[in-house]
Coordinates of C-alpha atoms in Angstrom, one line a residue:
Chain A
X1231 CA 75.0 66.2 210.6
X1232 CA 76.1 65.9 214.5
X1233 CA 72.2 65.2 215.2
X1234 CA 72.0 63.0 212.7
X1235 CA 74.8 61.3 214.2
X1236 CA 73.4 61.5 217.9
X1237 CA 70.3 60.0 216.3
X1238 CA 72.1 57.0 214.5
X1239 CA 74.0 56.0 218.4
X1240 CA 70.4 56.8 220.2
X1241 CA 68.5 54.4 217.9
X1242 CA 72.0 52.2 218.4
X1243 CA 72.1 51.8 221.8
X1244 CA 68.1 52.1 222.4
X1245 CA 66.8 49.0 224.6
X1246 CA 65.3 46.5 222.5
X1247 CA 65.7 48.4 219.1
X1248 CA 66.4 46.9 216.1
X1249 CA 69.7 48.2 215.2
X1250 CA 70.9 45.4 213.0
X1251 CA 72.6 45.8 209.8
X1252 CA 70.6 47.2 207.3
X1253 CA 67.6 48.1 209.3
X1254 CA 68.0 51.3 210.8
X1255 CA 65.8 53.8 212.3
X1256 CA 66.2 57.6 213.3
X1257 CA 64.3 60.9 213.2
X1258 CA 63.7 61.1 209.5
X1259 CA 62.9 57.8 208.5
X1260 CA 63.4 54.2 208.5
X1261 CA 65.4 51.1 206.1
X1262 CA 64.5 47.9 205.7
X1263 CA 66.6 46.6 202.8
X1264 CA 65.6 48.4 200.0
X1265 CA 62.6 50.1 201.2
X1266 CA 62.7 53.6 203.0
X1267 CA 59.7 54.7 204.6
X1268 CA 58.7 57.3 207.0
X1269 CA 55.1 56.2 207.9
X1270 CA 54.1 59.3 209.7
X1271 CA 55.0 62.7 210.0
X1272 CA 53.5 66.4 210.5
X1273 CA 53.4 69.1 208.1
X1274 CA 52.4 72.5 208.8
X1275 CA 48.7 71.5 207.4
X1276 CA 48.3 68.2 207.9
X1277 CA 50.0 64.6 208.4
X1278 CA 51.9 62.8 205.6
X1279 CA 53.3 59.2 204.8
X1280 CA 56.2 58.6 202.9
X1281 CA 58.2 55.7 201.3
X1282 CA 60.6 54.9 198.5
X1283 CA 61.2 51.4 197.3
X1284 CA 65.0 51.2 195.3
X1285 CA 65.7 49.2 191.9
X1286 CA 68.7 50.8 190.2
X1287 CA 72.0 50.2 191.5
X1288 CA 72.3 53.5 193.1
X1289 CA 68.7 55.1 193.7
X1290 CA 67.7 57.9 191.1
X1291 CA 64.7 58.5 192.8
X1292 CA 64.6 62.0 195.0
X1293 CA 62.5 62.9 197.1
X1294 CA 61.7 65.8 200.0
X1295 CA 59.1 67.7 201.7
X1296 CA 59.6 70.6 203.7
X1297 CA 57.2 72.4 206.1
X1298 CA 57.4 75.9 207.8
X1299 CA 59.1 78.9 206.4
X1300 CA 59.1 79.3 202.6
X1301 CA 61.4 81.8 202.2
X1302 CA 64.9 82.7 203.2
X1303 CA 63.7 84.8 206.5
X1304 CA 61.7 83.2 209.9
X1305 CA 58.6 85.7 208.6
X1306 CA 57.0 83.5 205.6
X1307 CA 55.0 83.3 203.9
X1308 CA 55.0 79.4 205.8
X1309 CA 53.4 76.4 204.1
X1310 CA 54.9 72.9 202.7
X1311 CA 56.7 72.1 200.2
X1312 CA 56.7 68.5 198.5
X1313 CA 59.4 67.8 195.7
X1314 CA 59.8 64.3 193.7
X1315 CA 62.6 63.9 191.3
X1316 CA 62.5 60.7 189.5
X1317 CA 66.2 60.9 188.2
X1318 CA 67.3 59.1 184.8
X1319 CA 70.5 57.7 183.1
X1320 CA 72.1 58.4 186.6
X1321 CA 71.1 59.9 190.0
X1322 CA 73.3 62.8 189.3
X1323 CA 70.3 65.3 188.4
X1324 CA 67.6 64.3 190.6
X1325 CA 70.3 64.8 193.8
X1326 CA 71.4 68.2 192.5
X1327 CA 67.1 69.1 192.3
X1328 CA 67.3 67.6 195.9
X1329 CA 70.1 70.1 197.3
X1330 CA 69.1 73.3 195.5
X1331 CA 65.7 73.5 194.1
X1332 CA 64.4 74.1 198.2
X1333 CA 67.1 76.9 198.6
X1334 CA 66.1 78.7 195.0
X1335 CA 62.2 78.8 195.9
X1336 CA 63.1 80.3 199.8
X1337 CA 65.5 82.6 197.8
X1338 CA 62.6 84.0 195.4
X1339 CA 60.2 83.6 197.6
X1340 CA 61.9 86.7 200.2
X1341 CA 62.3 88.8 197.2
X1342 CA 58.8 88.8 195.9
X1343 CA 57.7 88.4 199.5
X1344 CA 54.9 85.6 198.7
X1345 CA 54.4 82.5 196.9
X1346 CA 53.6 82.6 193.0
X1347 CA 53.7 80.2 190.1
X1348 CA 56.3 83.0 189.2
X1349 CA 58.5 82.3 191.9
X1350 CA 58.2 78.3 191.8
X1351 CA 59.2 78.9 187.7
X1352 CA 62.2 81.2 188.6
X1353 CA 63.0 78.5 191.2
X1354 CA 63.2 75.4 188.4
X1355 CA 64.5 77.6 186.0
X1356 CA 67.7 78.8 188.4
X1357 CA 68.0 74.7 189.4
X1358 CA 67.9 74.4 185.4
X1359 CA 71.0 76.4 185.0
X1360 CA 72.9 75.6 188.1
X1361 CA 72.8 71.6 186.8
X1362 CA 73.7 73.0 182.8
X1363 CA 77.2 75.0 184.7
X1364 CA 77.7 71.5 186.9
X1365 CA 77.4 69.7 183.2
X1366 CA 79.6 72.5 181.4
X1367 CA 82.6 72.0 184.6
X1368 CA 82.6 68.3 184.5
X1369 CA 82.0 67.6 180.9
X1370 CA 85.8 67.1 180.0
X1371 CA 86.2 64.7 182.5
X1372 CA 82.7 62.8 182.9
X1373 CA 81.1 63.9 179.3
X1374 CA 78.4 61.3 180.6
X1375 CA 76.9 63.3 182.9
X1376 CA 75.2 65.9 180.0
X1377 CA 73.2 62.4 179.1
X1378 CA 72.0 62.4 182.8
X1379 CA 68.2 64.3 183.6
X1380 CA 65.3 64.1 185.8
X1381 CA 61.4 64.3 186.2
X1382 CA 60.5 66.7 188.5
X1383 CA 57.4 67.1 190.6
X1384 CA 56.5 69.9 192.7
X1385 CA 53.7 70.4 195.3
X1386 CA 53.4 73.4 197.1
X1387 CA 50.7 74.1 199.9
X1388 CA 50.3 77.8 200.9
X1389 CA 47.9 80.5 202.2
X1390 CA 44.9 77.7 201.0
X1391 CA 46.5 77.7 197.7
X1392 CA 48.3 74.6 195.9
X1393 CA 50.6 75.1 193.3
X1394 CA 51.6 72.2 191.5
X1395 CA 54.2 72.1 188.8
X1396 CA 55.6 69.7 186.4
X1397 CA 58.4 68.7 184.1
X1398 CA 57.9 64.5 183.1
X1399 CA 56.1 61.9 184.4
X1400 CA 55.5 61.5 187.8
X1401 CA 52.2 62.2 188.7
X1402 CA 50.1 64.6 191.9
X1403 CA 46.5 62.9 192.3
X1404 CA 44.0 64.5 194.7
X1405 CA 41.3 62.4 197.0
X1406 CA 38.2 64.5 197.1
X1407 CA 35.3 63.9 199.2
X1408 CA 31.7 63.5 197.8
X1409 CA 29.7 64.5 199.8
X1410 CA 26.4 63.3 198.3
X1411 CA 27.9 60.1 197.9
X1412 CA 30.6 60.2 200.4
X1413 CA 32.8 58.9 198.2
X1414 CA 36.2 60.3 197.8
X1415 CA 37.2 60.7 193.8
X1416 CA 40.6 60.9 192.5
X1417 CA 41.3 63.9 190.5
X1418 CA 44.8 64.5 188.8
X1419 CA 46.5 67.7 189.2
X1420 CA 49.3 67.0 187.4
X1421 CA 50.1 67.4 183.2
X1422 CA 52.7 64.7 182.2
X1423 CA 55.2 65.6 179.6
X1424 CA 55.2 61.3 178.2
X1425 CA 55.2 60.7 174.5
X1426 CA 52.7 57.9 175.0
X1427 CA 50.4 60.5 175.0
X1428 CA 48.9 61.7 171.8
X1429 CA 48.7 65.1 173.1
X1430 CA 52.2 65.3 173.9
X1431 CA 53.1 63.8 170.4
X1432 CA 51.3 65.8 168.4
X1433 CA 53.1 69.2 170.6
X1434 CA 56.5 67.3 169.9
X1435 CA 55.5 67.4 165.9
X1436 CA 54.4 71.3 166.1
X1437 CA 57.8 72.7 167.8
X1438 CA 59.9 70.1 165.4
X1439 CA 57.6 70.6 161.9
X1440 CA 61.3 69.5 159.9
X1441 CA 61.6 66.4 162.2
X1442 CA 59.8 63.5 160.8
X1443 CA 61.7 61.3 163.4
X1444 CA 61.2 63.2 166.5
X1445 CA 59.0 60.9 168.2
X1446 CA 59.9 57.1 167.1
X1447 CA 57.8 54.2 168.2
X1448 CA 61.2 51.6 170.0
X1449 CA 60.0 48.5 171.4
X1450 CA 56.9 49.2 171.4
X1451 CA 57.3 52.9 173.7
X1452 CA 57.1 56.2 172.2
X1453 CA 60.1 58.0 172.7
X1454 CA 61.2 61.0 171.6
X1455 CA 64.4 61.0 169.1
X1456 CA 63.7 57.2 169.7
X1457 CA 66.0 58.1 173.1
X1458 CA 63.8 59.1 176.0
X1459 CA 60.2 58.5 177.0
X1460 CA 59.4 61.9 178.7
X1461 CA 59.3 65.7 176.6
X1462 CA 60.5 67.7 179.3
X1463 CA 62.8 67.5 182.3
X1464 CA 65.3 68.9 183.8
X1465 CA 69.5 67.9 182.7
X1466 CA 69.6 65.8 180.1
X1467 CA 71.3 68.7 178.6
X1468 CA 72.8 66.3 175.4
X1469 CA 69.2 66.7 174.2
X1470 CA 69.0 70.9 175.1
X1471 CA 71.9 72.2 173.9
X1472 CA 73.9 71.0 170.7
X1473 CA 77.3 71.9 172.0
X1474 CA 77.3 68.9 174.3
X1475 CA 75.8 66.3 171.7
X1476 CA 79.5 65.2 170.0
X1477 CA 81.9 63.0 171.3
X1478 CA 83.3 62.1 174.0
X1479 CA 79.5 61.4 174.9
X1480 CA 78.6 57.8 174.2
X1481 CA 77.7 57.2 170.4
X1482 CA 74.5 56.0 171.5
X1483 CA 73.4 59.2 173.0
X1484 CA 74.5 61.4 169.8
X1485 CA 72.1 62.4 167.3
X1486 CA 72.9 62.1 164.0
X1487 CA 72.1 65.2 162.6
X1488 CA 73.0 68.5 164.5
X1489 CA 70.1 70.3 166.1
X1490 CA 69.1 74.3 167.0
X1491 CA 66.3 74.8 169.0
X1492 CA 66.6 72.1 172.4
X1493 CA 64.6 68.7 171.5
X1494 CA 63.7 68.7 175.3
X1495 CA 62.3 71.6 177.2
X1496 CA 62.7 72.5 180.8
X1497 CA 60.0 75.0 180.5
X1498 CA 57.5 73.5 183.5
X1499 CA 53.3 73.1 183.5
X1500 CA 52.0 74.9 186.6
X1501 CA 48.7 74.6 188.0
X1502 CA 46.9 76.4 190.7
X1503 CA 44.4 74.7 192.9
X1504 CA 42.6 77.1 195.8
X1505 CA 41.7 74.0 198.7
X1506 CA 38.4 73.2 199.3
X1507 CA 37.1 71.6 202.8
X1508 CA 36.6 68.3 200.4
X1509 CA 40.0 68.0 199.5
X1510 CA 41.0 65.1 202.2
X1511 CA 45.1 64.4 200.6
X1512 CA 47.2 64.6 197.8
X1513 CA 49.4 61.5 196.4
X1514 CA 52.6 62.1 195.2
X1515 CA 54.3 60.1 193.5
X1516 CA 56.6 58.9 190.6
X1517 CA 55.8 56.9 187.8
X1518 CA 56.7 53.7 189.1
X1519 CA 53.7 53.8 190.9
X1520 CA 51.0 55.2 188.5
X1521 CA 52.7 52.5 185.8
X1522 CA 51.0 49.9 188.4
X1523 CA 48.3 51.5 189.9
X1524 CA 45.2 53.7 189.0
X1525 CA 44.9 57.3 190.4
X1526 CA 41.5 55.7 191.7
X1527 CA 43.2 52.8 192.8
X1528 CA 45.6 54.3 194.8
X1529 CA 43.5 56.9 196.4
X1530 CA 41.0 54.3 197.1
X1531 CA 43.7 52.4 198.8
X1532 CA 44.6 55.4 201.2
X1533 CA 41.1 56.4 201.4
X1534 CA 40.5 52.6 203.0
X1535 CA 43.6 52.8 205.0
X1536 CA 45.2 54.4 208.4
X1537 CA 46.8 57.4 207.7
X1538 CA 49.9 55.9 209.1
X1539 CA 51.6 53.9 206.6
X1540 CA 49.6 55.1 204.1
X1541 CA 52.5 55.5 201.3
X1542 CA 54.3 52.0 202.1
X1543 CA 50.8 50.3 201.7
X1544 CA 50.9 52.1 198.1
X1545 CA 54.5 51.4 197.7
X1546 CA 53.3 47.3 199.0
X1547 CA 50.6 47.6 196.1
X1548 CA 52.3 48.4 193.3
X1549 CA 55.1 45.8 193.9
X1550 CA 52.3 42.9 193.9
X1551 CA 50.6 43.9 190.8
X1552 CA 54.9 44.0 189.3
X1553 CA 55.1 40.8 190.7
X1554 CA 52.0 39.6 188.8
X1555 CA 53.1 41.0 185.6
X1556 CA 56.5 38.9 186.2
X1557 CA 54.5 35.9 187.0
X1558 CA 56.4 35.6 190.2
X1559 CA 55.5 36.1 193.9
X1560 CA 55.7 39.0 195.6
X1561 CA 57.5 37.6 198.2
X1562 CA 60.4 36.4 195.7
X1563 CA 60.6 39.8 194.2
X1564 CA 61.5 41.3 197.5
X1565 CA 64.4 38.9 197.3
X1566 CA 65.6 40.9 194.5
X1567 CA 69.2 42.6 194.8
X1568 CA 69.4 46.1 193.5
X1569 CA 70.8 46.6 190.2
X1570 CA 69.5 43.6 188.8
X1571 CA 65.9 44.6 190.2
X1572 CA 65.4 47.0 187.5
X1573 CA 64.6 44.8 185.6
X1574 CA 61.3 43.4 187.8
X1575 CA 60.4 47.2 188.5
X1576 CA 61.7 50.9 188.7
X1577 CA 62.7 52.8 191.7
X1578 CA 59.5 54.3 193.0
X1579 CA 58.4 57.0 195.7
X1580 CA 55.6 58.1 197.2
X1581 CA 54.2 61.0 199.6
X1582 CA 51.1 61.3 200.8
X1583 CA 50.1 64.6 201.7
X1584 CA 46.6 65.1 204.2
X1585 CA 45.0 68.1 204.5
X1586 CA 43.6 68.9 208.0
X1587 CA 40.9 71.8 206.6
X1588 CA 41.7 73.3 210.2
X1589 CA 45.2 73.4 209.5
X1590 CA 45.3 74.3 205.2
X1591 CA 44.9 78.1 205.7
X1592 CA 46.9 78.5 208.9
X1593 CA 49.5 81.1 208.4
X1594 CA 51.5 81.3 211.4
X1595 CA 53.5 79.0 212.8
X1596 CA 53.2 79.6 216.3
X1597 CA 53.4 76.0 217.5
X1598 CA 55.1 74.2 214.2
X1599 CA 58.8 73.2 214.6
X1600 CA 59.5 73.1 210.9
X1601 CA 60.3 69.9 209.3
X1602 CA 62.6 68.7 206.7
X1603 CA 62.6 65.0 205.3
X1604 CA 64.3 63.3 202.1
X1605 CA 63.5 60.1 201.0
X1606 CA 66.2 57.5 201.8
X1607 CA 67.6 54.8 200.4
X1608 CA 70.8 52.5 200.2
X1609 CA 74.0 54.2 200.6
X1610 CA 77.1 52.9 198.9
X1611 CA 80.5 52.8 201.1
X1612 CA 82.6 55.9 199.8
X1613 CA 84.9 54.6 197.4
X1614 CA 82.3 52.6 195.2
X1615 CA 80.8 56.5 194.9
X1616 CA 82.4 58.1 192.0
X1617 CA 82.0 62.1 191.6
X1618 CA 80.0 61.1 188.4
X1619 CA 78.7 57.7 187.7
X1620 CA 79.8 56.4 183.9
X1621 CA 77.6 53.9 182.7
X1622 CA 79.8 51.1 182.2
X1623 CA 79.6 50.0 178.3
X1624 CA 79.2 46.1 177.7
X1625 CA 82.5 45.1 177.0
X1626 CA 83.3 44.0 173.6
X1627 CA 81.9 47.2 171.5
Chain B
X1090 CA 92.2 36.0 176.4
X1091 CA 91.4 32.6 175.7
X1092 CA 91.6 32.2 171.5
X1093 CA 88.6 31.3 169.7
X1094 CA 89.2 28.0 168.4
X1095 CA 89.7 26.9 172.5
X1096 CA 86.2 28.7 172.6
X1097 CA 84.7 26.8 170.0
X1098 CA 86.1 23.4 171.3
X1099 CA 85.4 24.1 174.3
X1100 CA 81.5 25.2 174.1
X1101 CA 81.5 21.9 172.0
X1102 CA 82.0 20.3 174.6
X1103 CA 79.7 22.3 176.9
X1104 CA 77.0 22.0 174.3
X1105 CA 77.3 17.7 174.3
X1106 CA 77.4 17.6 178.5
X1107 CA 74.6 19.9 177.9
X1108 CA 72.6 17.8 175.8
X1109 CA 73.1 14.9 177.4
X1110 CA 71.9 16.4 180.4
X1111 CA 69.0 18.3 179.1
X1112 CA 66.1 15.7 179.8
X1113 CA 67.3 16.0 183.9
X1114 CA 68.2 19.4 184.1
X1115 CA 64.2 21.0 182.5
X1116 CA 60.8 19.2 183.2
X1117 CA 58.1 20.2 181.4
X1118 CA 55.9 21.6 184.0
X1119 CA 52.3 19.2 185.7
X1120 CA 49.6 21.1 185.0
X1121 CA 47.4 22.8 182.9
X1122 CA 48.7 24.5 179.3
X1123 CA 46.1 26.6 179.7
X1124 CA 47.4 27.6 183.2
X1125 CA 50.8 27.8 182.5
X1126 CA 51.4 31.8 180.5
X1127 CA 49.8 32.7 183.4
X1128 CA 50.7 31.1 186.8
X1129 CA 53.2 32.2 189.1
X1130 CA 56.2 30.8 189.3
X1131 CA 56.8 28.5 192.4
X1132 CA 58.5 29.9 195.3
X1133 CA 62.5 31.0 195.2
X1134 CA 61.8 31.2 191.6
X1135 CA 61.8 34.0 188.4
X1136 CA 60.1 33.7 185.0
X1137 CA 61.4 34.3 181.5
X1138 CA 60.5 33.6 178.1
X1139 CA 62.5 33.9 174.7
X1140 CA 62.2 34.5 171.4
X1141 CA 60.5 31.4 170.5
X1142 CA 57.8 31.9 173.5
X1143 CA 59.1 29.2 176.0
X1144 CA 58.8 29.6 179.6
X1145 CA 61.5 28.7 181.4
X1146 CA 61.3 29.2 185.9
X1147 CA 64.6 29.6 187.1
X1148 CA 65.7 29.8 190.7
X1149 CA 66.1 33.7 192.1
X1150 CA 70.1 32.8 192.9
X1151 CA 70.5 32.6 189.1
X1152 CA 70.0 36.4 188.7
X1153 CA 73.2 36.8 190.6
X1154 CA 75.5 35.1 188.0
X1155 CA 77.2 37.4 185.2
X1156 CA 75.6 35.4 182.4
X1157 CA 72.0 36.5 183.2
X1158 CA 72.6 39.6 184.5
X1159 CA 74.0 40.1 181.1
X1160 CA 71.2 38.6 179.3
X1161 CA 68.9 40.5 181.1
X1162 CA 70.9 43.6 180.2
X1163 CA 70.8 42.9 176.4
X1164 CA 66.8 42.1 176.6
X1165 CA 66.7 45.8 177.9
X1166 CA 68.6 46.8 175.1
X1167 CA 66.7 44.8 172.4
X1168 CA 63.3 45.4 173.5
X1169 CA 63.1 47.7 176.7
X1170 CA 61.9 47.4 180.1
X1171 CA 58.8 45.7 180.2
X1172 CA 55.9 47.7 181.2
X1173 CA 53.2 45.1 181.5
X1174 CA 54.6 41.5 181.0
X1175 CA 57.1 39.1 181.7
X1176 CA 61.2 39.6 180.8
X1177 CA 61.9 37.8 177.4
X1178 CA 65.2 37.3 176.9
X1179 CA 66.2 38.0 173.7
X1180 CA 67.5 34.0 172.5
X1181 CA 66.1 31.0 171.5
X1182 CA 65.2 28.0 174.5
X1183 CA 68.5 26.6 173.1
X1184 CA 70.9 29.1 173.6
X1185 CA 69.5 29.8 176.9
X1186 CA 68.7 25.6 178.1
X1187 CA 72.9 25.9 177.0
X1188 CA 73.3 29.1 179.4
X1189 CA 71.7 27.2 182.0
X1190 CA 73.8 24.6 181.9
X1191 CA 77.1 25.9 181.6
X1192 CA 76.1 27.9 185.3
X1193 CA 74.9 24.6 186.6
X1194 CA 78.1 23.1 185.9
X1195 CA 79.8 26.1 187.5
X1196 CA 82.0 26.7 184.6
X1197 CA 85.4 28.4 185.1
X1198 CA 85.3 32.5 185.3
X1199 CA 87.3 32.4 181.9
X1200 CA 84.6 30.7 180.1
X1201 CA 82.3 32.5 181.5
X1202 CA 83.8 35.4 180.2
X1203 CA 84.4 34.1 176.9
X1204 CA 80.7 33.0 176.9
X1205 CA 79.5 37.0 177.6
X1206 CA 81.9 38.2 174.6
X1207 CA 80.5 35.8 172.1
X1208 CA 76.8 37.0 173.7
X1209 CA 77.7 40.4 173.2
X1210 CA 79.4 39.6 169.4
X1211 CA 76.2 38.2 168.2
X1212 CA 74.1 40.5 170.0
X1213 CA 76.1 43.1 167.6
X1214 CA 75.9 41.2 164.2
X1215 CA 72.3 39.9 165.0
X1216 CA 71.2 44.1 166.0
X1217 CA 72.9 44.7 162.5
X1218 CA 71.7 42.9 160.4
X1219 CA 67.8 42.8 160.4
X1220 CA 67.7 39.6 159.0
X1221 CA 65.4 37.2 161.2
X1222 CA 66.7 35.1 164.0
X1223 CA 64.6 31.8 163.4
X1224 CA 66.8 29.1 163.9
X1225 CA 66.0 25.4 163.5
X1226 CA 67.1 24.0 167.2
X1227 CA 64.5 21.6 167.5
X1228 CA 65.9 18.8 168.5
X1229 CA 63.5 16.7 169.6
X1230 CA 64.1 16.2 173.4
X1231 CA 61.6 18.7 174.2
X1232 CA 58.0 19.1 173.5
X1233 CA 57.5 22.8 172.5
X1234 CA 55.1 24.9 173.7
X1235 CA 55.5 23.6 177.4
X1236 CA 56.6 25.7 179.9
X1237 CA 60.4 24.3 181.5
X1238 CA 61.4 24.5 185.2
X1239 CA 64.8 24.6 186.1
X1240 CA 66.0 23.3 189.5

């Protein structure tokens, strides 16, 4: 807090910096209007590029990586770990993934004394509950908040090993060298949990045989009780647990019929990847990107590009092809206040993750500081910040 | 609350400036037809279409008024966030050359108002009744099927 503070006046008082109103600079990362970026920092294995570009009002997108220790103690295991939370109906969820899921993986991480899928699932899982007891506190006075949920992505690098594991739709794509061909190929690590995919359908009609309705084609966009696009998250707890699907939660967000087993699950895919000398970087990111942009498209762009920067040139990319789509210029969409922005393109992060082969297997930390970095974006003056954001109904319902 | 036979009188009277006004305030755009579903829109402007597939470019500084943020909230609720096209606003090149007008006239904050609750009341009977929305306001002063700029 105090450095961050020191930081702010350094970057303030700097000769010849830009310290004007809403561009700001300081260790962690830098705003220019509505894009955050952070175009180059160092990770225990590598270098890595980040940047967030807001739409909604107040940004639901989360984002963090974290580099050194994994566990509670200085002793390790050490490695990175990279976390996007693509928040929905609210920021609420993806903020509370921001401050806790970090703390919960250290925590399991001391106790079973090394990295495993079984401590990253332990780690979601206790995140899981702590939001449902936030939900269960604050539901008499913000009922809204059990209708609030989030994707969440996890990447973590350790001991030559990636774990990556998934609840939604945001998306991990590797860039892997050919080295016959030299080319490097994108391969996605990632399972998404969308209902515009068959797959994920057709699971949603074998858990929910006596639900004809529980995945409804609206406007064109699977969703699942015709609500919400993506199968699995974390909140959203209107959709997981019956007692909090009556009133006072907006009719719109109540099922008709009462339900017993959860429509959503929080139960995340897990993937484990040993690291190969080939495997040059890893792109994280949510899906505001990958709803613009290829996985080859975007790793040929960062493939074709200096490491530094690397994410806001993604970020750039899919912006211009959003602009197409709206038949405007990209220049003009920039323009674009928040709020009313969501409706040219959704909040959207991205970290880019190298791996130095030299570095992916080191295990001590000898010369490595540690790092900690969250993806930025506008904040709101205090009193415009309520506890729990309500959704403001249109007047006249 | 203003009642709603002022209302009625008064977006009478809106709806005459407005059609007397019409021919100065949209211009078919110069070019192509072929061109124009896909062209971007020229600088300091946004694109829409409605119901009844017009095109109408409207300068950026319109998406801070109430009335289209509105609108654009209600095309979210009738048809979703667009994934892979352009906004359409979910009313006819009528209703919306009317909107237009009304914010280029800078109308008073209690018309305004009054203008949102009658969007939002038919938004609610048109959402509840399935019945189709075709409506017959061709009146002549417009070819259709030509994209309309608004300055």
């Amino acid at each position: 807090m105090l450095s961050g503070l020191m930081n702010l006046l350094r970057a303030c008082f700097r000769p010849g910096s830009d310290g004007f109103s809403r561009t700001g600079s300081d260790a962690g990362g830098r705003q220019d209007g509505l894009l955050w970026y952070k175009d180059s920092g160092q990770h225990l294995n590598g270098e890595f590029s980040m940047a967030v570009i807001q739409a909604n009002n107040l940004l639901e997108d989360q984002s963090q990586i974290e580099s050194g220790s994994l566990s509670s103690n200085e002793s390790g295991p050490y490695g990175t770990f990279i976390g996007i939370y693509d928040g929905h109906g609210g920021p609420e969820t993806s903020r509370f993934i921001n401050d806790h899921l970090f703390h919960h993986l250290k925590k399991f991480t001391s106790e079973q004394q090394s990295m495993s899928v079984d401590v990253i699932r332990k780690a979601l899982q206790a995140t899981e509950e702590g939001f449902m007891s936030v939900v269960a506190n604050q539901w008499s006075m913000s009922p809204q908040i059990a209708a609030v949920g989030s994707c969440c992505l996890v990447g973590v690098i350790c001991n030559g090993t990636l774990y990556i594991a998934n609840l939604g739709d945001s998306r991990a794509v590797l860039g892997k060298a050919i080295k016959a061909t030299g080319e490097v190929l994108a391969m996605q690590l990632s399972a998404e949990h969308n209902a515009s995919i068959e797959s994920i359908r057709q699971e949603l009609h074998s858990l929910h045989p006596d639900d004809p309705n529980i995945v409804v084609l609206k406007h064109n966009v699977w969703r699942v009780k015709g609500l919400i696009q993506v199968s699995k998250s974390i909140g959203d707890v209107y959709l997981k647990k019956a007692e909090f699907n009556r009133e006072p939660l907006f009719a719109k967000f109540r099922l008709r019929e009462p339900f017993k087993m959860p429509i959503l699950s929080s139960e995340p895919s897990i993937s484990v990847h040993p690291l190969q000398p080939q495997d040059q970087f890893i792109i994280f990111a949510s899906d505001g990107l990958w709803e613009h942009l290829s996985n080859q498209e975007a790793v040929d762009i960062v493939q074709n590009s200096p490491r530094s920067g690397s994410a806001r040139r993604l970020v750039k990319a899919a912006l211009q092809e959003a602009a197409k789509k709206r038949e405007m210029r990209y220049s003009d969409l920039k323009k674009i206040d928040r709020g009313v922005r969501r409706h040219f393109h959704d909040d959207t992060t991205v970290i880019v993750v190298y791996l130095d082969s030299n570095l992916v297997s080191r295990a001590s930390t000898a010369k490595f500081p540690g790092i900690s970095v969250r993806g930025g974006g506008i904040s709101l003056p205090h009193n415009t910040l309520a506890p729990c954001t309500t959704p403001t109904e249109i007047s006249g319902t | 609350m203003i009642s709603a036979k002022r209302l009625i009188e008064m977006a009478r009277k809106w709806q005459k400036m407005a059609a007397g006004k019409r021919k100065r305030i949209s211009y078919p755009r110069h070019h192509n037809l072929d061109h124009a579903r896909s062209s971007t829109a020229n600088k300091g402007h946004f694109v829409v279409y409605t119901v009844d597939h017009k095109r109408f470019v409207v300068p950026l500084k319109y998406l801070s008024t109430n009335v289209f943020r509105e609108l654009l909230n209600w095309s979210e609720e009738e048809f979703g966030l667009p994934s892979n096209g352009p906004i359409t606003l979910p009313c006819d090149r009528a209703f919306l050359e009317y909107v237009i007008s009304l914010i280029r006239e800078h109308v008073p904050e209690d018309v305004e108002k009054a203008l949102i609750t009658s969007m939002v009341t038919c938004h609610h009977v048109a959402s509840s009744s399935s019945s189709s929305s075709s409506s017959s306001h061709n009146n002549g002063l417009m070819q259709s099927n030509r994209p309309m700029i608004i300055y």
